[in-house]
XYZ file of C-alpha atoms in Angstrom:
623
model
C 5.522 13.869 -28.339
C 4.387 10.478 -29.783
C 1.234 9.636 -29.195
C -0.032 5.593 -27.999
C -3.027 4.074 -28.149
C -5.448 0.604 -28.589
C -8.444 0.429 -30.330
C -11.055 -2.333 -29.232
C -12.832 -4.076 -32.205
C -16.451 -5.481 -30.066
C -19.660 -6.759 -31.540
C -21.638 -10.395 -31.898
C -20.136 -13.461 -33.563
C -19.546 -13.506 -36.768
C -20.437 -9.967 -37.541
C -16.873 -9.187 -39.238
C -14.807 -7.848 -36.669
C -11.465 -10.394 -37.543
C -12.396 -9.299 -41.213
C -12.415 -5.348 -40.661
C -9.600 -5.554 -38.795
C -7.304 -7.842 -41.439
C -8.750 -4.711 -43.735
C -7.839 -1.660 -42.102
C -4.317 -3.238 -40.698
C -3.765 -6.653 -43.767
C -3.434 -8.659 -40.556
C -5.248 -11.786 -39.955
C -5.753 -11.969 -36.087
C -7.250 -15.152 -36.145
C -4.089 -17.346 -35.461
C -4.972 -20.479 -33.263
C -5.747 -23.403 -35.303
C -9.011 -24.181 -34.191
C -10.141 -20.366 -35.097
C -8.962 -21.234 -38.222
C -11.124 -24.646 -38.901
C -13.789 -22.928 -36.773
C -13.931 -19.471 -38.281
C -14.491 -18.063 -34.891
C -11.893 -15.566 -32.538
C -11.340 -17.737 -29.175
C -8.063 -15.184 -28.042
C -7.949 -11.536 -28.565
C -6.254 -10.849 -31.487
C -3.644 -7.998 -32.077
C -2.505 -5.973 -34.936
C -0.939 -2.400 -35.658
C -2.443 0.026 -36.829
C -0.202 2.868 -38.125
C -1.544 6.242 -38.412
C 1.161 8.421 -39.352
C 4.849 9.495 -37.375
C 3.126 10.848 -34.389
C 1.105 8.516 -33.261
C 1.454 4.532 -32.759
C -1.925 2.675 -32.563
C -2.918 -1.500 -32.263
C -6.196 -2.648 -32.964
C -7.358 -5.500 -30.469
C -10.064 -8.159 -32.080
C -12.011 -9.589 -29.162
C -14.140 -13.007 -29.519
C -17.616 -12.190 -30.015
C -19.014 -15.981 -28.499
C -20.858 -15.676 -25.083
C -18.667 -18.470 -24.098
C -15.492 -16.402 -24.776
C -16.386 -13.670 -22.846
C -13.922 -14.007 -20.189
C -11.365 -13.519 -23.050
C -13.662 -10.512 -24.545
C -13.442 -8.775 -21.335
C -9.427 -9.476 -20.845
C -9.355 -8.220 -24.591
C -10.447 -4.777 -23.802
C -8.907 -4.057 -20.857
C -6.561 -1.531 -21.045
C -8.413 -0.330 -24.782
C -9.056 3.606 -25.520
C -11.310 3.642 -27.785
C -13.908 1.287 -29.217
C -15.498 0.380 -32.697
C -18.532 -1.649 -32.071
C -19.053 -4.156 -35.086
C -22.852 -4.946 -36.098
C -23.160 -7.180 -39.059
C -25.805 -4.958 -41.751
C -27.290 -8.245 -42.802
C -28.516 -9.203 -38.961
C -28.539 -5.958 -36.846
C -28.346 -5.407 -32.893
C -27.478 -9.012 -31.504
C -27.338 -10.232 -27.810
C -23.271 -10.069 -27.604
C -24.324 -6.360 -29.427
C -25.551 -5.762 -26.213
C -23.485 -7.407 -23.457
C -19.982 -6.319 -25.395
C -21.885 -2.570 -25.222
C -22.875 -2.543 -21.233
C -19.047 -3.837 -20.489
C -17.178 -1.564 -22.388
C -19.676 1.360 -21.118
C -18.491 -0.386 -17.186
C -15.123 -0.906 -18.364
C -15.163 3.881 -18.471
C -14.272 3.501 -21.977
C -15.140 6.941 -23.296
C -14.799 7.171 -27.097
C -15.742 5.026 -30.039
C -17.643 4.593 -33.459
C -20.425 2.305 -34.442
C -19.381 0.053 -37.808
C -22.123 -1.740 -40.225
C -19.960 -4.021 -41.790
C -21.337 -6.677 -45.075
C -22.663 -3.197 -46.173
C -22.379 -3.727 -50.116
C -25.660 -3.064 -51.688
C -27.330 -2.138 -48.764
C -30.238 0.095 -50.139
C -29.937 3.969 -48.317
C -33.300 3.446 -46.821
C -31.933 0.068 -45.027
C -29.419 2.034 -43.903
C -31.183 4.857 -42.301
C -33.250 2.219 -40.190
C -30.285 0.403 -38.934
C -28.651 3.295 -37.952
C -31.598 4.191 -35.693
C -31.886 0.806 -34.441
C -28.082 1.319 -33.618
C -28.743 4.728 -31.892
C -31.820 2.786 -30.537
C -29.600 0.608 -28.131
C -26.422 2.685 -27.822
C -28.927 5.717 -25.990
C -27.381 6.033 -22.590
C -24.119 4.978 -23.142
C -20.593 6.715 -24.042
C -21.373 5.832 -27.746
C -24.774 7.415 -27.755
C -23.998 10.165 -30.258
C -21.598 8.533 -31.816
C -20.896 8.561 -35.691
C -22.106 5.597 -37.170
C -20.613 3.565 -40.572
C -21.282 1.272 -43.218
C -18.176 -0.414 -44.866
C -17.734 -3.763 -46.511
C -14.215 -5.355 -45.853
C -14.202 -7.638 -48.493
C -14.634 -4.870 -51.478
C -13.487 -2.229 -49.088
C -16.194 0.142 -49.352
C -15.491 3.359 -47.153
C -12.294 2.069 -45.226
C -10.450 4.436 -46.499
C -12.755 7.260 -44.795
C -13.230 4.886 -42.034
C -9.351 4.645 -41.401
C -9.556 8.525 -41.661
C -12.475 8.890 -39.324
C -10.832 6.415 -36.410
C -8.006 9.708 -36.848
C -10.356 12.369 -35.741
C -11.773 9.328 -33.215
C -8.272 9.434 -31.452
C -7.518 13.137 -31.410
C -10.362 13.216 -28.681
C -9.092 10.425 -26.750
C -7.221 11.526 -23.831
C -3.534 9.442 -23.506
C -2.875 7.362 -20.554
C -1.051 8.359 -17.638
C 3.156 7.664 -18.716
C 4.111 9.895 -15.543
C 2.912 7.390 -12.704
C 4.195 3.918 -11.959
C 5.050 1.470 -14.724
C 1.904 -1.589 -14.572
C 1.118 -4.225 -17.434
C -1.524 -7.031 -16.913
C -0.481 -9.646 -18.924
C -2.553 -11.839 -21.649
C -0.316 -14.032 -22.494
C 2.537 -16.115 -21.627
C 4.946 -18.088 -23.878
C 8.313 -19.068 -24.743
C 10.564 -18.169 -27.554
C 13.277 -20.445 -28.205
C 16.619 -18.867 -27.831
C 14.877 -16.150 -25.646
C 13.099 -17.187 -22.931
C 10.117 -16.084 -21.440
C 7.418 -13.782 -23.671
C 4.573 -11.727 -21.676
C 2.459 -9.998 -23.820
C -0.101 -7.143 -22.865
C -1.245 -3.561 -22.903
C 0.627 -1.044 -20.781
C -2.001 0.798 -18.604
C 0.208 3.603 -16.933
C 4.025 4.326 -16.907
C 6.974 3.598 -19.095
C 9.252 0.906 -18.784
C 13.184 0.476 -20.370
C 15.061 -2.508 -21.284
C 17.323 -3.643 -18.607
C 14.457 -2.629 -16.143
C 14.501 -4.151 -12.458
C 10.449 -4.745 -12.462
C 8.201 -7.118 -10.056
C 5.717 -9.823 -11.067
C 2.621 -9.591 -9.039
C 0.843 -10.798 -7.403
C 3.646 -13.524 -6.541
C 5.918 -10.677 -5.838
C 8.671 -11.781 -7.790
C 11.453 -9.811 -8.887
C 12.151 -10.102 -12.549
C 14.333 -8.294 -15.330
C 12.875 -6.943 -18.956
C 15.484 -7.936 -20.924
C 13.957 -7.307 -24.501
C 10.819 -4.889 -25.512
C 8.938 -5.398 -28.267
C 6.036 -3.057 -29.809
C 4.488 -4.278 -33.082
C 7.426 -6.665 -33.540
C 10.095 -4.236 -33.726
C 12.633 -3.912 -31.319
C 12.105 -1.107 -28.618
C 14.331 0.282 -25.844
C 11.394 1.472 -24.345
C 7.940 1.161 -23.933
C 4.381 3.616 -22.670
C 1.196 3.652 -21.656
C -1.330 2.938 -24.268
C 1.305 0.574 -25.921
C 0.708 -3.230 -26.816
C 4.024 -4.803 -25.921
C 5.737 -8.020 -25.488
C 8.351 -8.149 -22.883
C 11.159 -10.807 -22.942
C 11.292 -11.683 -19.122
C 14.440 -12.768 -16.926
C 14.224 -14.710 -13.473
C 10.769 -16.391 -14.670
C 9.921 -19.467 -16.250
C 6.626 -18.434 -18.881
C 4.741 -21.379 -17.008
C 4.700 -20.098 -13.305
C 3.283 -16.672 -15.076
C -0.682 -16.298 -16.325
C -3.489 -14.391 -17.623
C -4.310 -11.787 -15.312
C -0.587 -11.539 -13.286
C 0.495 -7.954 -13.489
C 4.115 -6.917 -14.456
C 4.924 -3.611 -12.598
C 7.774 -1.008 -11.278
C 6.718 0.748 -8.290
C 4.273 0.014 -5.775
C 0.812 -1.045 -6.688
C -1.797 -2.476 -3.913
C -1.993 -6.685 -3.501
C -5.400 -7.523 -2.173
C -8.078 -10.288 -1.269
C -10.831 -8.089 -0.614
C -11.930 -4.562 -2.847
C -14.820 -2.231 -1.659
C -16.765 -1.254 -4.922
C -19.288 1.034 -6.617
C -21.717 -1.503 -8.224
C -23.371 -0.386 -11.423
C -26.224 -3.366 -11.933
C -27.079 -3.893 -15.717
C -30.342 -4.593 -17.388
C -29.434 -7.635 -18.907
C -29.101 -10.111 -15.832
C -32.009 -11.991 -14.782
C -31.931 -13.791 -11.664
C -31.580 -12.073 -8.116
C -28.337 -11.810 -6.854
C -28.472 -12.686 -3.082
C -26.482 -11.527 -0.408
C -22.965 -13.714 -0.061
C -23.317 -15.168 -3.477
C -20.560 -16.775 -5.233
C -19.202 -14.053 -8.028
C -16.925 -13.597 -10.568
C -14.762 -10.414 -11.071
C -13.126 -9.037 -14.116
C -10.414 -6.499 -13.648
C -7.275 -5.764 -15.427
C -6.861 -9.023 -17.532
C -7.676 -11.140 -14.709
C -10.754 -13.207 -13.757
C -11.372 -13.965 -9.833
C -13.929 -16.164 -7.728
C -15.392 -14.407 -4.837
C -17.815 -13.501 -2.795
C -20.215 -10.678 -2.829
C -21.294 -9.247 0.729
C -24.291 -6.016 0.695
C -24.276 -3.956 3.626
C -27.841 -2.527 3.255
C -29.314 -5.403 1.103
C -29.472 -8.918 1.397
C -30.234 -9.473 -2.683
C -29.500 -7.137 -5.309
C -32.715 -7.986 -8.106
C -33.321 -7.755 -12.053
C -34.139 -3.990 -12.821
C -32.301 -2.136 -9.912
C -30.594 0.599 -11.639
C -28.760 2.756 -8.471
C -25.181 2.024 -7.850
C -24.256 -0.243 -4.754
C -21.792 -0.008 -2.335
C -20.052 -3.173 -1.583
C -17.707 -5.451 -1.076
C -16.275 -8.421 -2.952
C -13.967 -10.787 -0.696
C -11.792 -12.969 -3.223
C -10.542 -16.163 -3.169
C -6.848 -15.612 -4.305
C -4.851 -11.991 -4.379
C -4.900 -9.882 -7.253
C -3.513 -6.331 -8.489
C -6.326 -3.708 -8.065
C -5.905 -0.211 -7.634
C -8.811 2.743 -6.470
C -10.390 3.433 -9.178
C -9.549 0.701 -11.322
C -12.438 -0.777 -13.217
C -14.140 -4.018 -13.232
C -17.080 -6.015 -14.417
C -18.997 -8.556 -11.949
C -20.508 -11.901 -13.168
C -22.362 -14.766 -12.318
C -20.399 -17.962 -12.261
C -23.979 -20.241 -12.983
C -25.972 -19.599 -14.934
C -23.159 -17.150 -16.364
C -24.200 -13.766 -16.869
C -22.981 -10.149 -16.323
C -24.659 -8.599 -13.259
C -22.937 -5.399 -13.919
C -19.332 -3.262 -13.223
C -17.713 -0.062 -12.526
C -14.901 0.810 -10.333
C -12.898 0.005 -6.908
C -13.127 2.409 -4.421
C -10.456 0.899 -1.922
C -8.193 -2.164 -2.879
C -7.821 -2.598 0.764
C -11.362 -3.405 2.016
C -12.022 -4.067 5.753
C -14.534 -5.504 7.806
C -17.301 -3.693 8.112
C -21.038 -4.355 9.908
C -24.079 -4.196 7.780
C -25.819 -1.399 8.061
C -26.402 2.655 6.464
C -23.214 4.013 8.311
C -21.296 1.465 6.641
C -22.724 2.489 3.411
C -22.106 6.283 4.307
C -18.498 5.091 5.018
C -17.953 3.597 1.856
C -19.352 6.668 -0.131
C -16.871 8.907 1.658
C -14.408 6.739 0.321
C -15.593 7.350 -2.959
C -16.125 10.750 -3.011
C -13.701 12.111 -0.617
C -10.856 14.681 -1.165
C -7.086 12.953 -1.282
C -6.929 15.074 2.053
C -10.130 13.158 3.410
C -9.082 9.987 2.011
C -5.833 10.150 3.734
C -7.382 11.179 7.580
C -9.561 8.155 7.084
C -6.831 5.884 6.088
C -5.308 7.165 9.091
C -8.047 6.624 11.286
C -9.022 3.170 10.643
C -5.631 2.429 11.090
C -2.492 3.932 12.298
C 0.641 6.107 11.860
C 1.569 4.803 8.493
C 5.308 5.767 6.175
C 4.388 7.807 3.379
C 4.573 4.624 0.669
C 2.662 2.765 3.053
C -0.051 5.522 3.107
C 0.276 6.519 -0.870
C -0.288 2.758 -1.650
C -3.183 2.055 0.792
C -5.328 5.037 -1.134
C -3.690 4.403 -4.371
C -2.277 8.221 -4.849
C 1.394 9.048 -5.960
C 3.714 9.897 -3.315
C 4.326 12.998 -4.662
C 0.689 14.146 -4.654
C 1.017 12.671 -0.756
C 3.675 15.327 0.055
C 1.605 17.802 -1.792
C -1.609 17.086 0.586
C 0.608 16.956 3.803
C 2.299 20.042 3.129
C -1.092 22.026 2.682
C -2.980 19.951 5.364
C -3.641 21.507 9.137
C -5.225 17.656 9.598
C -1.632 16.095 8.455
C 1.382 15.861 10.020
C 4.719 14.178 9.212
C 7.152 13.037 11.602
C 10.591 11.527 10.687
C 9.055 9.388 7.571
C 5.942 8.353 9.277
C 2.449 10.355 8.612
C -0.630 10.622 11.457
C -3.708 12.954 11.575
C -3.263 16.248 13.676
C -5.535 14.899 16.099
C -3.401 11.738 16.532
C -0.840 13.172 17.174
C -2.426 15.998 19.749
C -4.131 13.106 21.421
C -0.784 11.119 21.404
C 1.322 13.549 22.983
C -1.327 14.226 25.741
C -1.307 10.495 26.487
C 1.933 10.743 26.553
C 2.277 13.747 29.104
C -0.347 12.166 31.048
C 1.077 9.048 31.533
C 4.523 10.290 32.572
C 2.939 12.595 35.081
C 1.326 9.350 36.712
C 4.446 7.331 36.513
C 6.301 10.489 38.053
C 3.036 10.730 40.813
C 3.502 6.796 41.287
C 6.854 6.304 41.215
C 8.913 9.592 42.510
C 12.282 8.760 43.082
C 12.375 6.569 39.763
C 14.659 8.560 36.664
C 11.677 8.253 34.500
C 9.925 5.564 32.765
C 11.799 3.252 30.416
C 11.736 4.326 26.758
C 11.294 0.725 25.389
C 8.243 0.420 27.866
C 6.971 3.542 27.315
C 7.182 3.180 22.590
C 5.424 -0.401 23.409
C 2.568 1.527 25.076
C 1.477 3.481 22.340
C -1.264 2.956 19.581
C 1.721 3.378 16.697
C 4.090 1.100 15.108
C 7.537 1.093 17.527
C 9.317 2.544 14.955
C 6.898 5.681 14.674
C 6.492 5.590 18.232
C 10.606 6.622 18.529
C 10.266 9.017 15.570
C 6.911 10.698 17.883
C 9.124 10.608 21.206
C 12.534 12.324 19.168
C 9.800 14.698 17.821
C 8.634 15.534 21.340
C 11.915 15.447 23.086
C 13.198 18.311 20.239
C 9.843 20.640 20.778
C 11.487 20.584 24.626
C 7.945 18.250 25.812
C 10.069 15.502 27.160
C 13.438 15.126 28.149
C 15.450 11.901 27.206
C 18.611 10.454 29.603
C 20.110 6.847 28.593
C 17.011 4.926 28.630
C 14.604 7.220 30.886
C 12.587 9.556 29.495
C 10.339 12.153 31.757
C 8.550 15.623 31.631
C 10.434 18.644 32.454
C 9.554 20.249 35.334
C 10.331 16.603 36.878
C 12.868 16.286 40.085
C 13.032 12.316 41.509
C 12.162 12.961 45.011
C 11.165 11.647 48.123
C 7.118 10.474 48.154
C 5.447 12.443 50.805
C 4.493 9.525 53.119
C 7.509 8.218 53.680
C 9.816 11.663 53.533
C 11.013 11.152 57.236
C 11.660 7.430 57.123
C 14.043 7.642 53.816
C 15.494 10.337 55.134
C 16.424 8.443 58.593
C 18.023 6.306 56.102
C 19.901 8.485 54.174
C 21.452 10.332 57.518
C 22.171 7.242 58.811
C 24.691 6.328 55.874
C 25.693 10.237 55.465
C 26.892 10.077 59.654
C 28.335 6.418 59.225
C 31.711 7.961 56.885
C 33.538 4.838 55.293
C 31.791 2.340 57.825
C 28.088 2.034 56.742
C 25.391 0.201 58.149
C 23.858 -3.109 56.155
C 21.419 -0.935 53.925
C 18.157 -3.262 54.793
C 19.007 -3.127 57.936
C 18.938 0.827 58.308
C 15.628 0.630 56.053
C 14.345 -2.279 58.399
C 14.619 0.044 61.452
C 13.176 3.501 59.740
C 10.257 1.417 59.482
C 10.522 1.082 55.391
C 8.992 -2.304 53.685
C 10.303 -4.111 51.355
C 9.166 -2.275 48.198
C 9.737 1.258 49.759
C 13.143 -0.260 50.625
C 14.005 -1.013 46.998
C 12.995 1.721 45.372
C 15.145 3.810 48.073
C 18.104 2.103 47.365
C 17.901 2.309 43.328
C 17.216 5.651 44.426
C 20.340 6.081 45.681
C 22.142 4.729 43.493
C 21.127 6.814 41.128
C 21.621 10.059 43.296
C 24.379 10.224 45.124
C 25.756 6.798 46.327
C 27.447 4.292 45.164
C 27.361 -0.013 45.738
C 30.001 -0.790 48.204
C 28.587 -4.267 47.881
C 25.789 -6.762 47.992
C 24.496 -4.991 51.285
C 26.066 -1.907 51.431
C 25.789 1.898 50.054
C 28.556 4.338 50.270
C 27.854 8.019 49.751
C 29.831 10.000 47.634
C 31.190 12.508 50.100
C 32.462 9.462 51.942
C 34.322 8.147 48.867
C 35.480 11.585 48.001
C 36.734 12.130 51.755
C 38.411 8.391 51.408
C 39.964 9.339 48.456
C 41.525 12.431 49.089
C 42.857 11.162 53.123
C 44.739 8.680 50.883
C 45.913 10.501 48.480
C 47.275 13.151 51.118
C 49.526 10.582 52.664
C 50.858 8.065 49.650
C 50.408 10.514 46.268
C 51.704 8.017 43.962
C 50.677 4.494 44.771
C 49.608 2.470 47.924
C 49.552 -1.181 49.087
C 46.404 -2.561 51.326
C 48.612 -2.060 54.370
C 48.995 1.325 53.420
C 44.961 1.992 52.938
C 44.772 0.301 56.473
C 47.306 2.301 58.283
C 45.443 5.753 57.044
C 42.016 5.253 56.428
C 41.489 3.094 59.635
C 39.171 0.467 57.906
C 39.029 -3.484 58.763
C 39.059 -5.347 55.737
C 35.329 -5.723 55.805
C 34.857 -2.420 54.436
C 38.521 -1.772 52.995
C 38.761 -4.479 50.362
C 34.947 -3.540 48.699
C 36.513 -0.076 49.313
C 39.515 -0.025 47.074
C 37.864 -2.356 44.870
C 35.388 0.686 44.004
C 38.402 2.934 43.689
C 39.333 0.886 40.836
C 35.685 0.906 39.374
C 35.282 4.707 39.300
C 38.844 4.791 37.969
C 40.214 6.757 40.364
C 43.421 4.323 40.574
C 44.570 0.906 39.070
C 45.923 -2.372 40.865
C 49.809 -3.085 39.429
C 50.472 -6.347 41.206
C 50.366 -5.516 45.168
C 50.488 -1.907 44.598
C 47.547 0.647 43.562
C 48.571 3.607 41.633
C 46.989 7.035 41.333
C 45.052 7.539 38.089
C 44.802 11.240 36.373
């Protein structure tokens, strides 16, 4: 399989970088007009580097001016691999330094160190700049690194250079192509006859032409409808890839530096909880809620910095900090994506390293704070996922995979092998959740049943509202309950098994004076408030009896009168007896012995329950 990868070219101004490249690739970088008239790189500058059939490799030339740095640090985001550029004829200079401490922040683990303007250089010269070199690079990823002299204008040793960055590569590890598709884009343009041009380096997926992608963090839905990788036409394009996409559904000016172009679902965010390296190089103290500057991906974002066991972070601290940076506009960060913090005035890097959650919260100041953040850092996936869970609530399983930036697949993988996860219809809680949720659950029916004992049950919609879950989990948790035999559902009633609606113990006698009094009264029953009235039943207890009822085994005659069942069934089959096919009102009269007062509601019931159906003055027997 081919293998893809960028190469970052670093270093101080003017130490040869634009020059080293053009000679390993014969591509000038250097393309804006005033780099050109100044002789300086303003914009990262891309060219390819071909290796040989199995592997495809660019070469990005960042600026080497402090005042480009913002562009330095979009430059080698997404990079591989590294060759740091000193200049033989000056040495170790301050962007030297700063380009060194952000790439090391940046987790960039392989590179070489180039002398370049090397011709004549006595072997003596040499040996001391190479310890100088080793001198500052002690500490970092490129501490044993090989080290190089070349010339790029008479070529000396870029052919064994070119053949060294080979072996460089074969220890780089590739990015991820398996997970989700995500480019941050460095620039946006327009091609006439095409449309609009992203251009950037893919950091994890693959993506086709014809793709359905989104453009965050404006979470717009756009089409690739061209790929391009080294200028050629592509039908596809990986990880470790500089590409330009030709976009459809966007105009080039509503997209910038630092938007992300992705497939899948990747976190949106206005507040990240880090791991803080501090470098040496910044100079003033850094005090708590200061205004900051992050770098991730290729985008640069104003924020704010908040300690929670500090209230300044000084010159010379050298342990990592956990923190929190609260940002002024969204961005795309992922866990352990990688950043690098700087001071807006006077500018200066304070230091880097990586996200821990893209979803920060609010948090008080103080060491359990700080204890909570490290478990964030150094938890399991299954301990990342309970605490997810914890802090918040029953989540789906995208929901959950997003919020702790892990694949779904390596989701299902933790829940499957998890006593402290469980999954019910699509939506994931802890164990314990759930145990404690089906207990309140239990326990509240058994009050409502204790409360209220002649009601069905308590209503379902009442009962999903009442729980610490989303409503739609809440149904999933109540299905899940009513099919381990916990609950038992009817219309919209739910209640615990071993349940019977029943008379409350207080009132027994009364509501059964009631209930004789309609059972002895046949076909002409008492006004029901009336018979409650005199059994001594208030209002309340007088409503819930009649719902009761109603429910049981009696029917609405009308507005203040129950029927019981036997009477209707006794009604019904007198009738029936005497006219078997159909009957008139005179004929109900003549045989059932009713006045109208209770006749017409009567018949008018007959017809509800469907026991017959009114043809003009006639009502005929239904099956």
């Amino acid at each position: 399989m081919k293998k893809y990868y960028t190469i970052g070219m670093a270093g101080h101004i003017d130490h040869g970088k634009t020059t080293l490249t053009k000679a390993l690739t014969n591509m000038d970088t250097d393309r804006l007009k005033e780099e050109k008239e100044r002789s300086i790189s303003i914009e990262p500058g891309y060219a390819p580097f071909h290796t040989d059939d199995e592997w495809e490799v660019s070469i990005v030339d960042v600026p080497g001016h402090e005042k480009f740095i913002r562009q330095m640090i979009a430059g080698v985001a997404g990079i591989d691999a590294v060759i740091l550029v000193i200049a033989a004829d000056e040495g170790v200079m301050p962007q030297t330094k700063e380009h060194l401490q952000i790439l090391d922040l940046l987790g960039v683990s392989q590179g070489m160190i180039v002398f370049t303007k090397s011709e004549g250089l006595e072997e003596d010269m040499e040996e001391l700049l190479k310890e100088d070199a080793q001198h500052h690079t002690a500490g970092t990823f490129l501490e044993k690194s090989p080290v190089y002299f070349v010339d790029s204008i008479s070529l000396k040793n870029i052919s064994a250079l070119r053949k060294d960055i080979n072996t460089m590569l074969e220890k780089t590890p590739q990015r991820r192509a398996g997970s989700g598709f995500r480019m941050p884009v460095d620039q946006s343009f327009t091609v006439k006859g095409q449309g609009t041009v992203v251009r950037g380096t893919i950091f994890n997926g693959s993506v086709n032409e014809g793709d359905n992608v989104q453009l965050l963090p404006q979470n717009k839905a756009i089409r690739i409808r061209q790929i391009q990788v080294h200028h050629e036409k592509r039908f596809s394009g990986r990880a470790g890839q500089r590409a330009a996409l030709n976009l459809g559904g966007v105009d080039y000016d509503d997209i910038s530096r630092g938007d992300v172009i992705v497939k899948g679902s990747f976190p949106v965010t206005k507040t990240i909880d880090i791991a803080l390296q501090p470098v040496d190089l910044f100079t003033i103290p850094l005090k708590q809620r200061s205004p900051v500057k992050i770098h991730t991906g290729t985008s640069e974002v104003y924020g704010t910095i908040v300690f929670f066991d500090r209230n300044e972070l000084n010159p010379g601290e050298k342990e990592e900090i956990l923190c929190q940076i609260r940002l002024d506009q969204e961005i795309v960060a992922d866990r352990n994506d990688r950043f690098i913090l700087r001071r807006p005035t006077p500018a200066e890097t304070i230091g880097g390293g990586r996200i821990i959650d893209p979803f920060g919260g609010k948090y008080r100041f103080g060491k359990q704070t700080v204890q909570m953040l490290n478990q964030k850092k150094e938890g399991t996936p299954e301990e990342r996922l309970v605490f997810a869970l914890q802090q918040g609530s029953a989540m789906t399983a995208a929901e959950l995979a997003a919020k702790i930036s892990i694949s779904t697949e390596e989701l299902e993988y933790e829940v499957k092998n998890s006593s402290k996860l469980m999954e019910i219809g699509g939506w994931l809680l802890t164990t314990e959740d759930g145990s404690e949720m089906k207990d309140h659950i239990k326990n509240l029916l058994a009050e409502y049943h204790s409360t209220y004992p002649m009601r069905p049950g308590k209503n379902v919609a009442e009962l999903i509202k009442s729980l610490p879950v989303p409503e739609q989990a809440g149904t999933k948790f109540l299905q899940y309950l009513e099919k381990n035999k916990q609950i038992i559902r009817e219309a919209e009633f739910v209640y615990l098994p071993e349940f019977t609606p029943s008379y409350p113990k207080p009132w027994a006698r009364r509501m059964e004076q009631v209930e004789n009094s309609i059972l002895k009264s046949g076909m002409e029953v008492p006004v029901f408030e009336e018979a409650a009235a005199e059994a001594g039943l208030d209002k309340q207890q007088t409503a819930e009896l009649y719902n009761f009822f109603l429910r049981s085994s009696m029917y609405k005659l009308d507005e203040k009168h129950l029927i019981s069942e036997s009477a209707v069934k006794k009604a019904v089959s007198k009738l029936k007896t005497e006219k078997s096919e159909k009957f008139t009102l005179q004929d109900a009269k003549q045989h059932l012995g009713l006045s109208r007062k209770y006749l017409v509601p009567l018949l008018e019931l007959f017809d509800k329950l469907q026991f017959t159906k009114r043809e003009e003055e006639y009502r005929v027997w239904k099956n």
